[in-house]
GROMACS .gro file of N, CA and C in nm:
model
  183
    1MET      N    1  -7.152 -13.275  10.607
    1MET     CA    2  -7.267 -13.333  10.673
    1MET      C    3  -7.356 -13.401  10.569
    2LYS      N    4  -7.406 -13.520  10.601
    2LYS     CA    5  -7.491 -13.594  10.507
    2LYS      C    6  -7.630 -13.532  10.501
    3GLU      N    7  -7.688 -13.540  10.382
    3GLU     CA    8  -7.826 -13.495  10.366
    3GLU      C    9  -7.919 -13.599  10.427
    4ALA      N   10  -8.038 -13.555  10.467
    4ALA     CA   11  -8.135 -13.645  10.528
    4ALA      C   12  -8.166 -13.764  10.439
    5SER      N   13  -8.177 -13.742  10.308
    5SER     CA   14  -8.209 -13.852  10.218
    5SER      C   15  -8.099 -13.958  10.217
    6GLN      N   16  -7.975 -13.918  10.235
    6GLN     CA   17  -7.865 -14.014  10.239
    6GLN      C   18  -7.867 -14.095  10.368
    7VAL      N   19  -7.904 -14.034  10.477
    7VAL     CA   20  -7.909 -14.103  10.605
    7VAL      C   21  -8.023 -14.203  10.608
    8LEU      N   22  -8.136 -14.169  10.547
    8LEU     CA   23  -8.254 -14.253  10.551
    8LEU      C   24  -8.252 -14.365  10.448
    9ASP      N   25  -8.169 -14.354  10.345
    9ASP     CA   26  -8.161 -14.459  10.244
    9ASP      C   27  -8.092 -14.580  10.304
   10THR      N   28  -8.165 -14.692  10.311
   10THR     CA   29  -8.107 -14.816  10.361
   10THR      C   30  -8.139 -14.927  10.263
   11PRO      N   31  -8.052 -15.026  10.253
   11PRO     CA   32  -8.081 -15.139  10.165
   11PRO      C   33  -8.207 -15.211  10.212
   12GLU      N   34  -8.277 -15.273  10.120
   12GLU     CA   35  -8.401 -15.345  10.152
   12GLU      C   36  -8.382 -15.442  10.267
   13ASP      N   37  -8.271 -15.515  10.268
   13ASP     CA   38  -8.251 -15.615  10.372
   13ASP      C   39  -8.225 -15.555  10.508
   14MET      N   40  -8.206 -15.425  10.516
   14MET     CA   41  -8.183 -15.359  10.644
   14MET      C   42  -8.304 -15.277  10.687
   15SER      N   43  -8.417 -15.291  10.618
   15SER     CA   44  -8.536 -15.217  10.658
   15SER      C   45  -8.581 -15.266  10.796
   16LEU      N   46  -8.649 -15.180  10.869
   16LEU     CA   47  -8.695 -15.217  11.002
   16LEU      C   48  -8.787 -15.338  10.997
   17GLU      N   49  -8.876 -15.342  10.899
   17GLU     CA   50  -8.966 -15.457  10.885
   17GLU      C   51  -8.890 -15.586  10.859
   18ASN      N   52  -8.790 -15.581  10.773
   18ASN     CA   53  -8.713 -15.702  10.743
   18ASN      C   54  -8.631 -15.746  10.864
   19LEU      N   55  -8.574 -15.651  10.935
   19LEU     CA   56  -8.499 -15.686  11.056
   19LEU      C   57  -8.591 -15.749  11.160
   20GLU      N   58  -8.712 -15.693  11.176
   20GLU     CA   59  -8.807 -15.749  11.271
   20GLU      C   60  -8.847 -15.890  11.230
   21LYS      N   61  -8.877 -15.909  11.102
   21LYS     CA   62  -8.915 -16.041  11.052
   21LYS      C   63  -8.805 -16.143  11.079
   22ARG      N   64  -8.682 -16.108  11.047
   22ARG     CA   65  -8.569 -16.200  11.068
   22ARG      C   66  -8.550 -16.231  11.216
   23HIS      N   67  -8.568 -16.130  11.302
   23HIS     CA   68  -8.550 -16.151  11.446
   23HIS      C   69  -8.659 -16.243  11.501
   24ILE      N   70  -8.783 -16.219  11.462
   24ILE     CA   71  -8.893 -16.305  11.507
   24ILE      C   72  -8.871 -16.448  11.460
   25ASP      N   73  -8.833 -16.466  11.335
   25ASP     CA   74  -8.806 -16.599  11.280
   25ASP      C   75  -8.695 -16.668  11.359
   26LYS      N   76  -8.589 -16.596  11.388
   26LYS     CA   77  -8.476 -16.652  11.462
   26LYS      C   78  -8.519 -16.696  11.603
   27VAL      N   79  -8.596 -16.612  11.671
   27VAL     CA   80  -8.642 -16.646  11.806
   27VAL      C   81  -8.735 -16.767  11.803
   28LEU      N   82  -8.828 -16.769  11.708
   28LEU     CA   83  -8.919 -16.883  11.697
   28LEU      C   84  -8.842 -17.014  11.672
   29ARG      N   85  -8.746 -17.010  11.584
   29ARG     CA   86  -8.667 -17.131  11.556
   29ARG      C   87  -8.588 -17.176  11.679
   30ARG      N   88  -8.527 -17.078  11.747
   30ARG     CA   89  -8.447 -17.110  11.865
   30ARG      C   90  -8.533 -17.175  11.973
   31LEU      N   91  -8.659 -17.136  11.981
   31LEU     CA   92  -8.749 -17.188  12.083
   31LEU      C   93  -8.844 -17.294  12.027
   32ASP      N   94  -8.806 -17.357  11.917
   32ASP     CA   95  -8.884 -17.465  11.854
   32ASP      C   96  -9.030 -17.425  11.833
   33TRP      N   97  -9.050 -17.303  11.791
   33TRP     CA   98  -9.182 -17.249  11.759
   33TRP      C   99  -9.278 -17.248  11.878
   34ASN      N  100  -9.225 -17.242  12.000
   34ASN     CA  101  -9.310 -17.226  12.118
   34ASN      C  102  -9.348 -17.078  12.124
   35LYS      N  103  -9.472 -17.048  12.085
   35LYS     CA  104  -9.515 -16.908  12.073
   35LYS      C  105  -9.525 -16.838  12.208
   36SER      N  106  -9.557 -16.913  12.314
   36SER     CA  107  -9.562 -16.851  12.447
   36SER      C  108  -9.424 -16.803  12.489
   37GLN      N  109  -9.325 -16.890  12.475
   37GLN     CA  110  -9.188 -16.853  12.512
   37GLN      C  111  -9.134 -16.745  12.419
   38ALA      N  112  -9.164 -16.755  12.291
   38ALA     CA  113  -9.115 -16.657  12.194
   38ALA      C  114  -9.173 -16.519  12.222
   39SER      N  115  -9.302 -16.513  12.253
   39SER     CA  116  -9.363 -16.382  12.280
   39SER      C  117  -9.302 -16.320  12.405
   40LYS      N  118  -9.273 -16.402  12.506
   40LYS     CA  119  -9.208 -16.350  12.627
   40LYS      C  120  -9.067 -16.301  12.594
   41ALA      N  121  -8.993 -16.378  12.516
   41ALA     CA  122  -8.857 -16.339  12.479
   41ALA      C  123  -8.856 -16.210  12.398
   42LEU      N  124  -8.959 -16.191  12.316
   42LEU     CA  125  -8.968 -16.072  12.231
   42LEU      C  126  -9.032 -15.953  12.304
   43GLY      N  127  -9.095 -15.980  12.418
   43GLY     CA  128  -9.159 -15.873  12.494
   43GLY      C  129  -9.290 -15.826  12.432
   44ILE      N  130  -9.360 -15.918  12.365
   44ILE     CA  131  -9.488 -15.885  12.303
   44ILE      C  132  -9.591 -15.991  12.343
   45SER      N  133  -9.718 -15.961  12.324
   45SER     CA  134  -9.823 -16.058  12.356
   45SER      C  135  -9.826 -16.168  12.250
   46ARG      N  136  -9.889 -16.280  12.287
   46ARG     CA  137  -9.903 -16.390  12.190
   46ARG      C  138  -9.987 -16.346  12.071
   47ALA      N  139 -10.088 -16.264  12.097
   47ALA     CA  140 -10.173 -16.215  11.987
   47ALA      C  141 -10.092 -16.129  11.890
   48THR      N  142 -10.005 -16.045  11.943
   48THR     CA  143  -9.919 -15.962  11.858
   48THR      C  144  -9.823 -16.049  11.780
   49LEU      N  145  -9.767 -16.150  11.845
   49LEU     CA  146  -9.676 -16.242  11.776
   49LEU      C  147  -9.749 -16.313  11.662
   50ARG      N  148  -9.869 -16.363  11.688
   50ARG     CA  149  -9.947 -16.430  11.583
   50ARG      C  150  -9.973 -16.335  11.466
   51ALA      N  151 -10.005 -16.210  11.497
   51ALA     CA  152 -10.032 -16.112  11.391
   51ALA      C  153  -9.907 -16.086  11.308
   52LYS      N  154  -9.791 -16.078  11.373
   52LYS     CA  155  -9.666 -16.053  11.301
   52LYS      C  156  -9.626 -16.175  11.218
   53ILE      N  157  -9.650 -16.295  11.269
   53ILE     CA  158  -9.622 -16.417  11.193
   53ILE      C  159  -9.706 -16.416  11.065
   54LYS      N  160  -9.832 -16.380  11.078
   54LYS     CA  161  -9.921 -16.374  10.962
   54LYS      C  162  -9.879 -16.262  10.867
   55ARG      N  163  -9.852 -16.143  10.923
   55ARG     CA  164  -9.815 -16.026  10.841
   55ARG      C  165  -9.690 -16.053  10.758
   56TYR      N  166  -9.590 -16.115  10.822
   56TYR     CA  167  -9.462 -16.139  10.755
   56TYR      C  168  -9.456 -16.275  10.685
   57SER      N  169  -9.564 -16.352  10.691
   57SER     CA  170  -9.571 -16.486  10.629
   57SER      C  171  -9.456 -16.574  10.676
   58ILE      N  172  -9.433 -16.576  10.806
   58ILE     CA  173  -9.327 -16.659  10.865
   58ILE      C  174  -9.383 -16.800  10.880
   59GLN      N  175  -9.306 -16.898  10.834
   59GLN     CA  176  -9.351 -17.037  10.840
   59GLN      C  177  -9.244 -17.124  10.901
   60ALA      N  178  -9.289 -17.223  10.977
   60ALA     CA  179  -9.196 -17.323  11.030
   60ALA      C  180  -9.158 -17.416  10.915
   61ASN      N  181  -9.032 -17.445  10.903
   61ASN     CA  182  -8.987 -17.533  10.794
   61ASN      C  183  -8.950 -17.668  10.846
   0.00000   0.00000   0.00000
């Protein structure tokens, strides 16, 4: 049986925050940065989406 520390050790790119950032970025790009549609697709409010965009420094390229 694995020890708890082995189960919880994940690579940086697989952290929950990084996965969330990548998912939000992907949804925004797919929807041409339409924040209303993206927030609906993500199941969060527009205010929460704006906060996450700011928190994760997500930018349209």
